[in-house]
Amino acid sequence: MHERRALPVSRTLRRSVWRRGLPPEEPAAGESPAPSPGPAAPAETASVVQAALYRDGVRVGTPETLADTYHELREQPSGMAWIGLARPTEQELHSLAAEFGLHPLAVEDAMEAHQRPKLERYGDTLFVVLRAARYLDAPEEVDFGELHVFVGRDFVITVRHGAAPDLSAVRRRMEDSPELLRLGPEAVLYAILDAVVDGYAPVVAGVQNDIDEIETEVFRGDPEVSRRIYELSRETVEFQRATRPLVGMLHALMAGFAKYGTDEELQRYLRDVADHVTHTSERVDGFRQALTEILTVNATLVSQQQNAEMRALAEAGFEQNEEVKKISSWAAILFAPTLVGTIYGMNFRHMPELGWFFGYPFAIVLMGVVCTALYVVFKRRDWL
Protein backbone atom coordinates (compact mmCIF):
# COMPACT_ATOMS: atom_id res chain seq x y z
CA MET A 1 0.00 0.00 0.00
CA HIS A 2 1.18 3.48 -0.77
CA GLU A 3 1.90 6.00 1.93
CA ARG A 4 -0.88 8.60 2.39
CA ARG A 5 -0.27 12.02 0.92
CA ALA A 6 -1.80 15.49 1.00
CA LEU A 7 -3.43 17.60 -1.63
CA PRO A 8 -2.11 20.72 -3.40
CA VAL A 9 -1.72 23.42 -0.83
CA SER A 10 -0.13 26.79 -1.29
CA ARG A 11 -2.74 28.97 0.31
CA THR A 12 -4.11 32.45 0.49
CA LEU A 13 -5.86 32.31 3.83
CA ARG A 14 -4.59 28.72 3.87
CA ARG A 15 -6.39 27.70 0.70
CA SER A 16 -4.88 25.13 -1.66
CA VAL A 17 -3.77 26.10 -5.17
CA TRP A 18 -5.91 23.40 -6.71
CA ARG A 19 -8.92 24.63 -4.71
CA ARG A 20 -8.62 28.20 -5.92
CA GLY A 21 -8.78 26.95 -9.51
CA LEU A 22 -12.02 25.06 -8.96
CA PRO A 23 -15.56 26.37 -9.60
CA PRO A 24 -17.62 27.54 -6.62
CA GLU A 25 -18.36 24.78 -4.17
CA GLU A 26 -21.68 22.98 -4.32
CA PRO A 27 -22.76 19.98 -2.28
CA ALA A 28 -22.34 16.67 -4.05
CA ALA A 29 -25.54 14.98 -5.09
CA GLY A 30 -27.05 13.13 -2.22
CA GLU A 31 -24.61 14.53 0.31
CA SER A 32 -25.44 16.98 3.07
CA PRO A 33 -24.12 20.53 2.61
CA ALA A 34 -21.82 22.11 5.13
CA PRO A 35 -23.58 23.11 8.33
CA SER A 36 -23.88 26.82 8.91
CA PRO A 37 -21.55 28.17 11.63
CA GLY A 38 -24.30 28.54 14.17
CA PRO A 39 -24.36 27.62 17.82
CA ALA A 40 -25.61 24.12 17.12
CA ALA A 41 -25.44 21.71 14.20
CA PRO A 42 -28.52 19.83 13.07
CA ALA A 43 -28.58 16.20 13.96
CA GLU A 44 -27.91 13.72 11.13
CA THR A 45 -30.94 11.71 10.05
CA ALA A 46 -28.87 8.78 8.73
CA SER A 47 -25.50 7.29 9.55
CA VAL A 48 -24.42 6.81 5.91
CA VAL A 49 -24.02 10.33 4.57
CA GLN A 50 -22.88 9.09 1.19
CA ALA A 51 -21.18 6.12 -0.42
CA ALA A 52 -19.65 6.35 -3.88
CA LEU A 53 -17.49 4.23 -6.18
CA TYR A 54 -14.73 5.70 -8.35
CA ARG A 55 -12.61 4.42 -11.20
CA ASP A 56 -9.76 6.42 -12.71
CA GLY A 57 -10.83 9.50 -10.73
CA VAL A 58 -14.45 9.44 -11.95
CA ARG A 59 -17.53 8.46 -10.01
CA VAL A 60 -19.08 5.34 -11.47
CA GLY A 61 -21.68 4.53 -8.85
CA THR A 62 -23.61 5.86 -5.87
CA PRO A 63 -24.91 2.88 -3.88
CA GLU A 64 -27.72 3.57 -1.46
CA THR A 65 -26.72 1.02 1.17
CA LEU A 66 -23.53 -0.52 2.52
CA ALA A 67 -24.52 -3.89 1.09
CA ASP A 68 -24.87 -2.36 -2.39
CA THR A 69 -21.48 -0.69 -1.93
CA TYR A 70 -19.83 -4.02 -1.12
CA HIS A 71 -21.45 -5.70 -4.09
CA GLU A 72 -20.53 -3.01 -6.62
CA LEU A 73 -16.97 -2.73 -5.32
CA ARG A 74 -16.45 -6.47 -5.85
CA GLU A 75 -17.59 -5.99 -9.43
CA GLN A 76 -15.13 -3.10 -9.85
CA PRO A 77 -11.73 -4.69 -9.07
CA SER A 78 -9.87 -1.52 -10.07
CA GLY A 79 -12.31 0.80 -8.35
CA MET A 80 -12.27 2.65 -5.03
CA ALA A 81 -15.07 3.05 -2.50
CA TRP A 82 -15.43 6.26 -0.50
CA ILE A 83 -17.94 5.81 2.31
CA GLY A 84 -18.91 8.70 4.56
CA LEU A 85 -20.58 7.98 7.91
CA ALA A 86 -21.86 10.27 10.63
CA ARG A 87 -22.18 8.78 14.12
CA PRO A 88 -22.66 5.24 12.78
CA THR A 89 -24.21 2.41 14.72
CA GLU A 90 -22.17 -0.45 16.12
CA GLN A 91 -23.79 -2.81 13.61
CA GLU A 92 -22.69 -0.65 10.67
CA LEU A 93 -19.10 -0.49 11.87
CA HIS A 94 -18.96 -4.23 12.41
CA SER A 95 -20.31 -4.70 8.91
CA LEU A 96 -17.54 -2.48 7.49
CA ALA A 97 -14.95 -4.26 9.61
CA ALA A 98 -16.01 -7.66 8.30
CA GLU A 99 -16.02 -6.47 4.67
CA PHE A 100 -12.74 -4.54 4.66
CA GLY A 101 -10.83 -6.34 7.40
CA LEU A 102 -10.64 -3.42 9.81
CA HIS A 103 -8.75 -4.02 13.03
CA PRO A 104 -10.99 -4.45 16.11
CA LEU A 105 -9.04 -1.86 18.11
CA ALA A 106 -9.51 0.75 15.39
CA VAL A 107 -13.22 -0.09 15.13
CA GLU A 108 -13.57 0.25 18.89
CA ASP A 109 -11.97 3.71 18.76
CA ALA A 110 -14.28 4.75 15.91
CA MET A 111 -17.35 3.79 17.90
CA GLU A 112 -16.56 6.33 20.58
CA ALA A 113 -15.52 9.94 20.22
CA HIS A 114 -13.05 11.74 22.50
CA GLN A 115 -9.99 10.08 20.97
CA ARG A 116 -6.70 11.91 20.72
CA PRO A 117 -5.39 12.69 17.22
CA LYS A 118 -3.26 9.77 16.08
CA LEU A 119 -2.07 7.73 13.12
CA GLU A 120 -1.87 3.95 13.34
CA ARG A 121 -1.17 1.30 10.72
CA TYR A 122 -2.85 -2.10 10.88
CA GLY A 123 -1.40 -4.18 8.05
CA ASP A 124 -2.57 -2.61 4.79
CA THR A 125 -5.01 -0.29 6.53
CA LEU A 126 -4.19 3.12 7.89
CA PHE A 127 -6.31 4.48 10.74
CA VAL A 128 -6.25 8.23 11.36
CA VAL A 129 -8.01 10.25 14.07
CA LEU A 130 -8.35 14.00 13.49
CA ARG A 131 -9.82 16.80 15.58
CA ALA A 132 -11.55 19.37 13.42
CA ALA A 133 -12.53 22.81 14.70
CA ARG A 134 -14.74 25.70 13.70
CA TYR A 135 -15.24 29.15 15.20
CA LEU A 136 -18.80 30.13 16.16
CA ASP A 137 -19.20 33.90 15.85
CA ALA A 138 -22.40 34.33 17.87
CA PRO A 139 -21.23 32.79 21.17
CA GLU A 140 -17.56 33.57 20.38
CA GLU A 141 -16.39 30.04 21.09
CA VAL A 142 -14.65 27.14 19.35
CA ASP A 143 -16.62 24.03 18.44
CA PHE A 144 -14.58 20.82 18.06
CA GLY A 145 -15.49 17.78 16.00
CA GLU A 146 -13.83 14.43 15.61
CA LEU A 147 -13.10 12.50 12.44
CA HIS A 148 -11.93 8.89 12.08
CA VAL A 149 -10.54 7.80 8.70
CA PHE A 150 -9.84 4.26 7.51
CA VAL A 151 -7.68 4.08 4.38
CA GLY A 152 -7.09 0.82 2.53
CA ARG A 153 -5.96 -0.23 -0.91
CA ASP A 154 -9.37 0.31 -2.47
CA PHE A 155 -11.45 2.13 0.10
CA VAL A 156 -11.71 5.22 2.28
CA ILE A 157 -14.13 5.23 5.22
CA THR A 158 -14.78 8.41 7.20
CA VAL A 159 -16.57 8.35 10.54
CA ARG A 160 -17.57 11.81 11.68
CA HIS A 161 -18.49 12.80 15.26
CA GLY A 162 -19.58 16.44 15.23
CA ALA A 163 -20.42 19.07 12.64
CA ALA A 164 -16.89 19.71 11.37
CA PRO A 165 -15.31 19.19 8.93
CA ASP A 166 -17.49 19.57 5.84
CA LEU A 167 -16.59 16.39 3.95
CA SER A 168 -19.19 17.04 1.24
CA ALA A 169 -17.02 19.97 0.09
CA VAL A 170 -13.94 17.72 0.13
CA ARG A 171 -15.71 15.14 -2.03
CA ARG A 172 -16.88 17.85 -4.44
CA ARG A 173 -13.39 19.29 -4.83
CA MET A 174 -11.86 15.90 -5.41
CA GLU A 175 -14.45 15.01 -8.03
CA ASP A 176 -13.66 18.31 -9.76
CA SER A 177 -9.98 17.24 -9.82
CA PRO A 178 -10.07 13.72 -11.35
CA GLU A 179 -6.31 13.76 -11.92
CA LEU A 180 -5.87 13.87 -8.15
CA LEU A 181 -8.69 11.48 -7.32
CA ARG A 182 -7.11 9.04 -9.77
CA LEU A 183 -4.20 8.68 -7.34
CA GLY A 184 -6.48 6.67 -5.07
CA PRO A 185 -7.24 6.53 -1.34
CA GLU A 186 -4.00 8.31 -0.47
CA ALA A 187 -5.14 11.44 -2.29
CA VAL A 188 -8.49 11.33 -0.48
CA LEU A 189 -6.76 11.10 2.89
CA TYR A 190 -4.62 14.12 2.14
CA ALA A 191 -7.66 16.03 0.86
CA ILE A 192 -9.28 15.40 4.25
CA LEU A 193 -6.11 16.44 6.08
CA ASP A 194 -5.99 19.58 3.97
CA ALA A 195 -9.63 20.40 4.76
CA VAL A 196 -9.10 19.91 8.49
CA VAL A 197 -6.01 22.12 8.48
CA ASP A 198 -7.76 24.78 6.35
CA GLY A 199 -10.57 24.77 8.91
CA TYR A 200 -8.11 25.86 11.59
CA ALA A 201 -7.46 29.22 9.88
CA PRO A 202 -10.75 30.95 10.85
CA VAL A 203 -10.42 29.46 14.33
CA VAL A 204 -6.97 31.00 14.70
CA ALA A 205 -8.32 34.34 13.48
CA GLY A 206 -11.29 34.16 15.85
CA VAL A 207 -9.17 33.28 18.87
CA GLN A 208 -6.71 36.07 18.02
CA ASN A 209 -9.60 38.53 17.89
CA ASP A 210 -10.87 37.29 21.26
CA ILE A 211 -7.43 37.76 22.78
CA ASP A 212 -7.28 41.33 21.44
CA GLU A 213 -10.69 42.05 22.98
CA ILE A 214 -9.63 40.53 26.29
CA GLU A 215 -6.53 42.73 26.41
CA THR A 216 -8.75 45.79 26.01
CA GLU A 217 -11.13 44.56 28.72
CA VAL A 218 -8.26 43.85 31.11
CA PHE A 219 -6.97 47.42 31.01
CA ARG A 220 -10.50 48.77 31.09
CA GLY A 221 -11.08 46.96 34.37
CA ASP A 222 -13.97 44.74 33.24
CA PRO A 223 -14.90 42.57 36.24
CA GLU A 224 -15.98 39.66 33.98
CA VAL A 225 -12.68 39.42 32.11
CA SER A 226 -11.16 36.78 34.41
CA ARG A 227 -13.91 34.33 33.55
CA ARG A 228 -13.51 34.99 29.84
CA ILE A 229 -9.74 34.47 30.08
CA TYR A 230 -10.30 31.13 31.77
CA GLU A 231 -12.85 29.97 29.18
CA LEU A 232 -10.64 31.00 26.26
CA SER A 233 -7.62 29.34 27.90
CA ARG A 234 -9.58 26.10 28.15
CA GLU A 235 -10.53 26.30 24.45
CA THR A 236 -6.93 27.05 23.55
CA VAL A 237 -5.74 23.98 25.43
CA GLU A 238 -8.28 21.89 23.51
CA PHE A 239 -7.16 23.51 20.26
CA GLN A 240 -3.56 22.73 21.12
CA ARG A 241 -4.45 19.08 21.72
CA ALA A 242 -6.03 18.99 18.27
CA THR A 243 -3.15 20.57 16.35
CA ARG A 244 0.06 19.54 18.10
CA PRO A 245 -0.18 15.77 17.38
CA LEU A 246 -0.78 16.51 13.68
CA VAL A 247 2.81 17.72 13.33
CA GLY A 248 4.20 14.33 14.33
CA MET A 249 1.57 12.47 12.30
CA LEU A 250 2.41 14.28 9.08
CA HIS A 251 6.12 13.84 9.61
CA ALA A 252 5.51 10.13 10.12
CA LEU A 253 3.69 10.03 6.79
CA MET A 254 6.52 11.90 5.09
CA ALA A 255 9.01 9.45 6.54
CA GLY A 256 7.25 6.67 4.62
CA PHE A 257 7.49 8.31 1.19
CA ALA A 258 10.28 6.05 -0.05
CA LYS A 259 8.94 2.88 1.58
CA TYR A 260 5.44 3.20 0.14
CA GLY A 261 6.34 4.81 -3.20
CA THR A 262 4.33 7.97 -2.66
CA ASP A 263 3.59 10.00 -5.77
CA GLU A 264 5.89 13.03 -6.04
CA GLU A 265 3.02 15.48 -6.49
CA LEU A 266 1.32 14.23 -3.36
CA GLN A 267 4.62 14.46 -1.52
CA ARG A 268 4.74 18.18 -2.26
CA TYR A 269 1.15 18.62 -1.13
CA LEU A 270 1.78 16.79 2.12
CA ARG A 271 4.85 18.90 2.88
CA ASP A 272 2.77 22.02 2.36
CA VAL A 273 0.05 20.71 4.69
CA ALA A 274 2.72 19.84 7.27
CA ASP A 275 4.14 23.35 6.98
CA HIS A 276 0.76 24.92 7.68
CA VAL A 277 0.07 22.54 10.55
CA THR A 278 3.39 23.53 12.11
CA HIS A 279 2.52 27.21 11.65
CA THR A 280 -0.91 26.71 13.23
CA SER A 281 0.54 24.74 16.14
CA GLU A 282 3.04 27.52 16.81
CA ARG A 283 0.27 30.12 16.73
CA VAL A 284 -1.79 28.11 19.21
CA ASP A 285 1.24 27.75 21.50
CA GLY A 286 1.62 31.51 21.28
CA PHE A 287 -2.02 31.95 22.26
CA ARG A 288 -1.50 29.92 25.42
CA GLN A 289 1.54 31.97 26.34
CA ALA A 290 -0.31 35.22 25.62
CA LEU A 291 -3.30 34.18 27.73
CA THR A 292 -0.98 33.20 30.59
CA GLU A 293 0.65 36.63 30.46
CA ILE A 294 -2.74 38.36 30.22
CA LEU A 295 -3.95 36.42 33.23
CA THR A 296 -0.83 37.50 35.14
CA VAL A 297 -1.33 41.14 34.14
CA ASN A 298 -5.00 40.95 35.10
CA ALA A 299 -4.12 39.48 38.49
CA THR A 300 -1.59 42.29 39.00
CA LEU A 301 -4.12 44.95 38.05
CA VAL A 302 -6.76 43.40 40.29
CA SER A 303 -4.25 43.28 43.13
CA GLN A 304 -3.32 46.92 42.56
CA GLN A 305 -6.99 47.88 42.51
CA GLN A 306 -7.59 45.99 45.73
CA ASN A 307 -4.55 47.65 47.33
CA ALA A 308 -5.84 51.05 46.25
CA GLU A 309 -9.24 50.27 47.73
CA MET A 310 -7.65 49.07 50.96
CA ARG A 311 -5.50 52.20 51.08
CA ALA A 312 -8.58 54.36 50.55
CA LEU A 313 -10.38 52.49 53.31
CA ALA A 314 -7.38 52.90 55.59
CA GLU A 315 -7.20 56.62 54.87
CA ALA A 316 -10.92 56.96 55.47
CA GLY A 317 -10.53 55.05 58.73
CA PHE A 318 -7.62 57.28 59.77
CA GLU A 319 -9.61 60.42 59.03
CA GLN A 320 -12.55 59.00 60.93
CA ASN A 321 -10.29 58.19 63.85
CA GLU A 322 -8.97 61.76 63.89
CA GLU A 323 -12.50 63.08 63.99
CA VAL A 324 -13.35 60.70 66.81
CA LYS A 325 -10.32 62.00 68.76
CA LYS A 326 -11.46 65.59 68.36
CA ILE A 327 -15.00 64.78 69.39
CA SER A 328 -13.77 62.78 72.37
CA SER A 329 -11.39 65.56 73.44
CA TRP A 330 -14.08 68.24 73.38
CA ALA A 331 -16.49 65.89 75.11
CA ALA A 332 -13.94 65.39 77.91
CA ILE A 333 -13.30 69.12 78.19
CA LEU A 334 -16.99 69.89 78.39
CA PHE A 335 -17.53 67.04 80.82
CA ALA A 336 -15.23 68.63 83.49
CA PRO A 337 -17.32 71.78 84.17
CA THR A 338 -20.46 69.70 83.93
CA LEU A 339 -19.11 67.40 86.65
CA VAL A 340 -18.21 70.34 88.96
CA GLY A 341 -21.54 72.03 88.34
CA THR A 342 -23.39 68.76 89.03
CA ILE A 343 -21.62 68.25 92.35
CA TYR A 344 -22.39 71.74 93.57
CA GLY A 345 -25.90 71.50 92.27
CA MET A 346 -26.87 68.72 94.69
CA ASN A 347 -27.75 71.34 97.45
CA PHE A 348 -27.03 69.15 100.43
CA ARG A 349 -27.45 70.99 103.76
CA HIS A 350 -24.00 70.16 105.14
CA MET A 351 -21.88 70.90 102.07
CA PRO A 352 -19.05 73.17 103.42
CA GLU A 353 -18.85 75.29 100.29
CA LEU A 354 -22.52 76.25 100.19
CA GLY A 355 -22.17 79.02 102.78
CA TRP A 356 -18.70 80.08 101.70
CA PHE A 357 -18.41 83.61 100.30
CA PHE A 358 -15.87 82.57 97.65
CA GLY A 359 -17.66 79.32 96.78
CA TYR A 360 -19.06 80.43 93.44
CA PRO A 361 -15.82 82.09 92.17
CA PHE A 362 -13.91 79.01 93.32
CA ALA A 363 -16.18 76.69 91.33
CA ILE A 364 -15.87 78.84 88.18
CA VAL A 365 -12.09 78.97 88.51
CA LEU A 366 -11.95 75.21 89.11
CA MET A 367 -13.95 74.59 85.95
CA GLY A 368 -11.67 76.86 83.94
CA VAL A 369 -8.48 75.26 85.31
CA VAL A 370 -9.68 71.73 84.57
CA CYS A 371 -10.83 72.64 81.07
CA THR A 372 -7.56 74.42 80.31
CA ALA A 373 -5.49 71.51 81.60
CA LEU A 374 -7.42 69.01 79.48
CA TYR A 375 -7.11 71.23 76.42
CA VAL A 376 -3.32 71.47 76.86
CA VAL A 377 -3.01 67.70 77.29
CA PHE A 378 -5.08 66.88 74.19
CA LYS A 379 -3.31 69.55 72.17
CA ARG A 380 0.09 68.09 72.96
CA ARG A 381 -1.13 64.67 71.83
CA ASP A 382 -2.45 66.15 68.58
CA TRP A 383 -5.99 65.23 69.38
CA LEU A 384 -7.05 68.81 68.78
C-alpha positions in Angstrom: 0.0 0.0 0.0 1.2 3.5 -0.8 1.9 6.0 1.9 -0.9 8.6 2.4 -0.3 12.0 0.9 -1.8 15.5 1.0 -3.4 17.6 -1.6 -2.1 20.7 -3.4 -1.7 23.4 -0.8 -0.1 26.8 -1.3 -2.7 29.0 0.3 -4.1 32.4 0.5 -5.9 32.3 3.8 -4.6 28.7 3.9 -6.4 27.7 0.7 -4.9 25.1 -1.7 -3.8 26.1 -5.2 -5.9 23.4 -6.7 -8.9 24.6 -4.7 -8.6 28.2 -5.9 -8.8 26.9 -9.5 -12.0 25.1 -9.0 -15.6 26.4 -9.6 -17.6 27.5 -6.6 -18.4 24.8 -4.2 -21.7 23.0 -4.3 -22.8 20.0 -2.3 -22.3 16.7 -4.1 -25.5 15.0 -5.1 -27.1 13.1 -2.2 -24.6 14.5 0.3 -25.4 17.0 3.1 -24.1 20.5 2.6 -21.8 22.1 5.1 -23.6 23.1 8.3 -23.9 26.8 8.9 -21.5 28.2 11.6 -24.3 28.5 14.2 -24.4 27.6 17.8 -25.6 24.1 17.1 -25.4 21.7 14.2 -28.5 19.8 13.1 -28.6 16.2 14.0 -27.9 13.7 11.1 -30.9 11.7 10.1 -28.9 8.8 8.7 -25.5 7.3 9.5 -24.4 6.8 5.9 -24.0 10.3 4.6 -22.9 9.1 1.2 -21.2 6.1 -0.4 -19.6 6.3 -3.9 -17.5 4.2 -6.2 -14.7 5.7 -8.3 -12.6 4.4 -11.2 -9.8 6.4 -12.7 -10.8 9.5 -10.7 -14.4 9.4 -12.0 -17.5 8.5 -10.0 -19.1 5.3 -11.5 -21.7 4.5 -8.8 -23.6 5.9 -5.9 -24.9 2.9 -3.9 -27.7 3.6 -1.5 -26.7 1.0 1.2 -23.5 -0.5 2.5 -24.5 -3.9 1.1 -24.9 -2.4 -2.4 -21.5 -0.7 -1.9 -19.8 -4.0 -1.1 -21.4 -5.7 -4.1 -20.5 -3.0 -6.6 -17.0 -2.7 -5.3 -16.4 -6.5 -5.8 -17.6 -6.0 -9.4 -15.1 -3.1 -9.8 -11.7 -4.7 -9.1 -9.9 -1.5 -10.1 -12.3 0.8 -8.4 -12.3 2.7 -5.0 -15.1 3.0 -2.5 -15.4 6.3 -0.5 -17.9 5.8 2.3 -18.9 8.7 4.6 -20.6 8.0 7.9 -21.9 10.3 10.6 -22.2 8.8 14.1 -22.7 5.2 12.8 -24.2 2.4 14.7 -22.2 -0.4 16.1 -23.8 -2.8 13.6 -22.7 -0.6 10.7 -19.1 -0.5 11.9 -19.0 -4.2 12.4 -20.3 -4.7 8.9 -17.5 -2.5 7.5 -14.9 -4.3 9.6 -16.0 -7.7 8.3 -16.0 -6.5 4.7 -12.7 -4.5 4.7 -10.8 -6.3 7.4 -10.6 -3.4 9.8 -8.8 -4.0 13.0 -11.0 -4.5 16.1 -9.0 -1.9 18.1 -9.5 0.8 15.4 -13.2 -0.1 15.1 -13.6 0.3 18.9 -12.0 3.7 18.8 -14.3 4.8 15.9 -17.4 3.8 17.9 -16.6 6.3 20.6 -15.5 9.9 20.2 -13.1 11.7 22.5 -10.0 10.1 21.0 -6.7 11.9 20.7 -5.4 12.7 17.2 -3.3 9.8 16.1 -2.1 7.7 13.1 -1.9 3.9 13.3 -1.2 1.3 10.7 -2.8 -2.1 10.9 -1.4 -4.2 8.0 -2.6 -2.6 4.8 -5.0 -0.3 6.5 -4.2 3.1 7.9 -6.3 4.5 10.7 -6.3 8.2 11.4 -8.0 10.2 14.1 -8.3 14.0 13.5 -9.8 16.8 15.6 -11.5 19.4 13.4 -12.5 22.8 14.7 -14.7 25.7 13.7 -15.2 29.1 15.2 -18.8 30.1 16.2 -19.2 33.9 15.9 -22.4 34.3 17.9 -21.2 32.8 21.2 -17.6 33.6 20.4 -16.4 30.0 21.1 -14.7 27.1 19.3 -16.6 24.0 18.4 -14.6 20.8 18.1 -15.5 17.8 16.0 -13.8 14.4 15.6 -13.1 12.5 12.4 -11.9 8.9 12.1 -10.5 7.8 8.7 -9.8 4.3 7.5 -7.7 4.1 4.4 -7.1 0.8 2.5 -6.0 -0.2 -0.9 -9.4 0.3 -2.5 -11.4 2.1 0.1 -11.7 5.2 2.3 -14.1 5.2 5.2 -14.8 8.4 7.2 -16.6 8.3 10.5 -17.6 11.8 11.7 -18.5 12.8 15.3 -19.6 16.4 15.2 -20.4 19.1 12.6 -16.9 19.7 11.4 -15.3 19.2 8.9 -17.5 19.6 5.8 -16.6 16.4 4.0 -19.2 17.0 1.2 -17.0 20.0 0.1 -13.9 17.7 0.1 -15.7 15.1 -2.0 -16.9 17.9 -4.4 -13.4 19.3 -4.8 -11.9 15.9 -5.4 -14.5 15.0 -8.0 -13.7 18.3 -9.8 -10.0 17.2 -9.8 -10.1 13.7 -11.4 -6.3 13.8 -11.9 -5.9 13.9 -8.1 -8.7 11.5 -7.3 -7.1 9.0 -9.8 -4.2 8.7 -7.3 -6.5 6.7 -5.1 -7.2 6.5 -1.3 -4.0 8.3 -0.5 -5.1 11.4 -2.3 -8.5 11.3 -0.5 -6.8 11.1 2.9 -4.6 14.1 2.1 -7.7 16.0 0.9 -9.3 15.4 4.2 -6.1 16.4 6.1 -6.0 19.6 4.0 -9.6 20.4 4.8 -9.1 19.9 8.5 -6.0 22.1 8.5 -7.8 24.8 6.4 -10.6 24.8 8.9 -8.1 25.9 11.6 -7.5 29.2 9.9 -10.7 30.9 10.8 -10.4 29.5 14.3 -7.0 31.0 14.7 -8.3 34.3 13.5 -11.3 34.2 15.9 -9.2 33.3 18.9 -6.7 36.1 18.0 -9.6 38.5 17.9 -10.9 37.3 21.3 -7.4 37.8 22.8 -7.3 41.3 21.4 -10.7 42.1 23.0 -9.6 40.5 26.3 -6.5 42.7 26.4 -8.7 45.8 26.0 -11.1 44.6 28.7 -8.3 43.9 31.1 -7.0 47.4 31.0 -10.5 48.8 31.1 -11.1 47.0 34.4 -14.0 44.7 33.2 -14.9 42.6 36.2 -16.0 39.7 34.0 -12.7 39.4 32.1 -11.2 36.8 34.4 -13.9 34.3 33.6 -13.5 35.0 29.8 -9.7 34.5 30.1 -10.3 31.1 31.8 -12.9 30.0 29.2 -10.6 31.0 26.3 -7.6 29.3 27.9 -9.6 26.1 28.1 -10.5 26.3 24.5 -6.9 27.1 23.5 -5.7 24.0 25.4 -8.3 21.9 23.5 -7.2 23.5 20.3 -3.6 22.7 21.1 -4.4 19.1 21.7 -6.0 19.0 18.3 -3.1 20.6 16.4 0.1 19.5 18.1 -0.2 15.8 17.4 -0.8 16.5 13.7 2.8 17.7 13.3 4.2 14.3 14.3 1.6 12.5 12.3 2.4 14.3 9.1 6.1 13.8 9.6 5.5 10.1 10.1 3.7 10.0 6.8 6.5 11.9 5.1 9.0 9.4 6.5 7.2 6.7 4.6 7.5 8.3 1.2 10.3 6.0 -0.1 8.9 2.9 1.6 5.4 3.2 0.1 6.3 4.8 -3.2 4.3 8.0 -2.7 3.6 10.0 -5.8 5.9 13.0 -6.0 3.0 15.5 -6.5 1.3 14.2 -3.4 4.6 14.5 -1.5 4.7 18.2 -2.3 1.2 18.6 -1.1 1.8 16.8 2.1 4.8 18.9 2.9 2.8 22.0 2.4 0.1 20.7 4.7 2.7 19.8 7.3 4.1 23.4 7.0 0.8 24.9 7.7 0.1 22.5 10.6 3.4 23.5 12.1 2.5 27.2 11.7 -0.9 26.7 13.2 0.5 24.7 16.1 3.0 27.5 16.8 0.3 30.1 16.7 -1.8 28.1 19.2 1.2 27.7 21.5 1.6 31.5 21.3 -2.0 31.9 22.3 -1.5 29.9 25.4 1.5 32.0 26.3 -0.3 35.2 25.6 -3.3 34.2 27.7 -1.0 33.2 30.6 0.7 36.6 30.5 -2.7 38.4 30.2 -4.0 36.4 33.2 -0.8 37.5 35.1 -1.3 41.1 34.1 -5.0 41.0 35.1 -4.1 39.5 38.5 -1.6 42.3 39.0 -4.1 45.0 38.0 -6.8 43.4 40.3 -4.2 43.3 43.1 -3.3 46.9 42.6 -7.0 47.9 42.5 -7.6 46.0 45.7 -4.6 47.7 47.3 -5.8 51.1 46.3 -9.2 50.3 47.7 -7.7 49.1 51.0 -5.5 52.2 51.1 -8.6 54.4 50.5 -10.4 52.5 53.3 -7.4 52.9 55.6 -7.2 56.6 54.9 -10.9 57.0 55.5 -10.5 55.0 58.7 -7.6 57.3 59.8 -9.6 60.4 59.0 -12.6 59.0 60.9 -10.3 58.2 63.9 -9.0 61.8 63.9 -12.5 63.1 64.0 -13.3 60.7 66.8 -10.3 62.0 68.8 -11.5 65.6 68.4 -15.0 64.8 69.4 -13.8 62.8 72.4 -11.4 65.6 73.4 -14.1 68.2 73.4 -16.5 65.9 75.1 -13.9 65.4 77.9 -13.3 69.1 78.2 -17.0 69.9 78.4 -17.5 67.0 80.8 -15.2 68.6 83.5 -17.3 71.8 84.2 -20.5 69.7 83.9 -19.1 67.4 86.7 -18.2 70.3 89.0 -21.5 72.0 88.3 -23.4 68.8 89.0 -21.6 68.3 92.4 -22.4 71.7 93.6 -25.9 71.5 92.3 -26.9 68.7 94.7 -27.8 71.3 97.5 -27.0 69.1 100.4 -27.4 71.0 103.8 -24.0 70.2 105.1 -21.9 70.9 102.1 -19.1 73.2 103.4 -18.9 75.3 100.3 -22.5 76.2 100.2 -22.2 79.0 102.8 -18.7 80.1 101.7 -18.4 83.6 100.3 -15.9 82.6 97.6 -17.7 79.3 96.8 -19.1 80.4 93.4 -15.8 82.1 92.2 -13.9 79.0 93.3 -16.2 76.7 91.3 -15.9 78.8 88.2 -12.1 79.0 88.5 -12.0 75.2 89.1 -13.9 74.6 85.9 -11.7 76.9 83.9 -8.5 75.3 85.3 -9.7 71.7 84.6 -10.8 72.6 81.1 -7.6 74.4 80.3 -5.5 71.5 81.6 -7.4 69.0 79.5 -7.1 71.2 76.4 -3.3 71.5 76.9 -3.0 67.7 77.3 -5.1 66.9 74.2 -3.3 69.5 72.2 0.1 68.1 73.0 -1.1 64.7 71.8 -2.4 66.1 68.6 -6.0 65.2 69.4 -7.1 68.8 68.8 
